[in-house]
Amino acid sequence: MTAEEWTAVRLSLLIAVTATSASLPFGIAIAWLLARGRFWGKGVLDTLVHLPLILPPVVTGYLLLLLFGRRGPIGEFLDNVFGIVLAFRWTGAALACAVMGFPLMVRAIRLSIEAVDTRLESAAGTLGAHPLWVFATVTLPLCLPGVIAGAILCFAKSMGEFGATITFVSNIPGETQTLPSAIYTLIQVPGGDAGAMRLTLVSVLISMTALFGSELLARRIGARRVAT
Amino acid sequence: MSLEIDVEHRRGAFHLTARFASQPGVTALFGRSGSGKTTLVNIVAGLIRPDRGRVVVDGQALVDTERRLFVPKHRRRIGYVFQDSRLFPHLSVRQNLLYGRWFARGDGGASADVGSVVELLGIGRLLDRRPESLSGGEKQRVAIGRALLARPRLLLMDEPLASLDEARRGEILPYIERLRDTAGVPILYVSHSVAEVARLATTVVILTEGKVAAVGPVADILPLADTGDGGSVLEAVVARHDDTFQLTTLSSPAGELQVPRLAAAVGAPVRAYIRARDVMLSLHPPQEISALNVLPGTVSQVAAIGPQADVRLDCNGAMLTARLTGKSVQRLALRPGLAVYAVIKSVSFERS
């Protein structure tokens, strides 16, 4: 593999890990709100979260560019106040991946939170646990398999995200050129087939490892506990 | 400790209106299913917010709708033993037991000692097991321990034996009795079993269709309950055991009773429950009869119930009820003041 190909692999892993770990706390919070919350505008929030799943990825990428670009309302604010620039940076690619993976993550976590018996949560309450503690010590451990599944889905989506990423942060080698963009670029140039094949194999390898890893983890958690 | 309840709650067509104050010891909430027992207990625990009213424990108001006061469940320090034990499946028995204790630390009051609670409930060898490997009876004992170790000032028990079979009930009842006699935590005990109430309760509250029908000491109130068998409760003490015939003799104000051998020490107080249909009456001391227990008494009241009649007897201060046919009442010319002999066919200590 060439140095440029290695860079694309490393960059893709960095972006996917960043996107997954940064969005996980929000994913759990939103999933909990959707599963247990009763508030006005829940339907709107639900739709908003699922939007990237139904919009064409290019549209999502373009919307991100409009909002988070240098001249976009949020992008300008972040640049002026915190000096954070997302457009055409790897951090921007991570944002695009997080947004695209978010609905998948929230869906998996929400379903597993809904499966947790609320009677156990009220029992914890009568034992003196504040609702936040109830969440941390009862709800979260019981829905952990769903949280892991959600994180893996987001990670896999991030590894393969193409449309929104290339629209928002373009295809700059060493900065925003992820695995899919690198493969796409190699296919466009004469004699790039071998390189594209190598990256394809790496891509398959990473995805399968992630899947096996999550299965293993979920099984170990499941073995420690069988719902009564 | 004191518990004062005065609440109203409506859910759909069901309307709960309850008002009573309970004494220390075990207060039994007794009634058929659907009479509002669980709703009432959930209001005390803070799982349900009543439409109107007050709940006061030890002088501290937990709910007062007029003052817009509602103390959330995690700050009430009221232990709750649910019908379905609700142990945390992802924690070991030990971790389940310590769960509430951790939140109760620093709350003052006597520190609940894990060792003594574990010993009281006989769950020492279960500590490292997972809840799913426990039997129903073991689960309930762990659930009781978990609630106790959160150092509650009041313990709620919602039909803790209802999901268990006869043998398991018999296994747990002695532990609840020990709890009542030694732990010093007042208990609000929900049940629809007369025998459980007769055995455990100090005070009985009878709920009928969401309303309090009667409140008072167990021996006075239980005969009023619409239990279908109009039983009576006799307070007694174990007098001696007979090893030859495997019998135990109890002494009660009404006289001595012989019952199948009990696993209780001599001198231990027990409550015998006698169903009205298990009592026959005779005008003369019966001779050569198989029944072991014959108590003399005086008829105090004859109440006709359809073709039958409940005859209330005063046996040296203890009340006993016999259910006879109208024909027998006429044949023996039973009337208040008449001296009779009650022949008792069976005495139960468990669920009837």
Short mmCIF file of C-alpha atoms in Angstrom, two decimals, chain B residues 24-27 79-81 97 112-114 116-123 140-158 160-161 171-189 199-202:
data_model
loop_
_atom_site.label_atom_id
_atom_site.label_comp_id
_atom_site.label_asym_id
_atom_site.label_seq_id
_atom_site.Cartn_x
_atom_site.Cartn_y
_atom_site.Cartn_z
CA PRO B 24 -47.04 0.96 65.19
CA GLY B 25 -46.65 -2.67 64.18
CA VAL B 26 -48.20 -4.24 61.12
CA THR B 27 -51.16 -2.48 59.56
CA GLY B 79 -39.22 0.78 51.66
CA TYR B 80 -41.37 -1.07 49.14
CA VAL B 81 -41.52 -4.84 48.70
CA LEU B 97 -29.05 -5.76 48.99
CA ALA B 112 -28.98 -1.01 59.19
CA ASP B 113 -26.58 -3.85 59.80
CA VAL B 114 -26.12 -6.06 56.73
CA SER B 116 -28.17 -9.05 61.00
CA VAL B 117 -30.57 -8.48 58.08
CA VAL B 118 -28.94 -11.32 56.13
CA GLU B 119 -29.29 -13.55 59.17
CA LEU B 120 -32.86 -12.47 59.91
CA LEU B 121 -33.91 -13.44 56.39
CA GLY B 122 -31.69 -16.49 56.05
CA ILE B 123 -30.10 -15.40 52.76
CA GLN B 140 -38.92 -12.20 47.96
CA ARG B 141 -36.62 -12.57 50.97
CA VAL B 142 -33.84 -10.72 49.14
CA ALA B 143 -36.34 -8.02 48.12
CA ILE B 144 -37.37 -7.61 51.77
CA GLY B 145 -33.70 -7.35 52.79
CA ARG B 146 -33.00 -4.81 50.07
CA ALA B 147 -35.88 -2.61 51.24
CA LEU B 148 -34.83 -2.94 54.91
CA LEU B 149 -31.22 -1.98 54.25
CA ALA B 150 -32.33 1.32 52.69
CA ARG B 151 -33.23 2.17 56.31
CA PRO B 152 -36.90 2.93 55.69
CA ARG B 153 -39.03 4.57 58.33
CA LEU B 154 -41.99 2.62 56.94
CA LEU B 155 -42.06 -0.62 54.99
CA LEU B 156 -44.73 -1.24 52.36
CA MET B 157 -45.42 -4.83 51.36
CA ASP B 158 -47.79 -5.33 48.45
CA PRO B 160 -45.40 -10.20 48.91
CA LEU B 161 -46.62 -13.81 49.03
CA GLU B 171 -41.35 -20.52 54.20
CA ILE B 172 -41.55 -16.71 54.21
CA LEU B 173 -44.26 -15.94 56.78
CA PRO B 174 -42.00 -16.71 59.78
CA TYR B 175 -39.42 -14.24 58.42
CA ILE B 176 -42.05 -11.50 58.19
CA GLU B 177 -43.14 -12.32 61.74
CA ARG B 178 -39.55 -12.01 62.92
CA LEU B 179 -39.30 -8.74 61.05
CA ARG B 180 -42.39 -7.44 62.82
CA ASP B 181 -41.15 -8.57 66.24
CA THR B 182 -37.49 -7.58 66.00
CA ALA B 183 -36.73 -5.01 63.31
CA GLY B 184 -38.93 -2.29 64.75
CA VAL B 185 -39.92 -0.95 61.33
CA PRO B 186 -43.66 -0.36 60.99
CA ILE B 187 -45.19 -2.24 58.08
CA LEU B 188 -48.13 -1.50 55.82
CA TYR B 189 -49.06 -4.93 54.53
CA ARG B 199 -51.29 -14.06 61.56
CA LEU B 200 -49.35 -10.85 60.94
CA ALA B 201 -51.45 -7.77 61.52
CA THR B 202 -51.83 -5.58 64.57
#
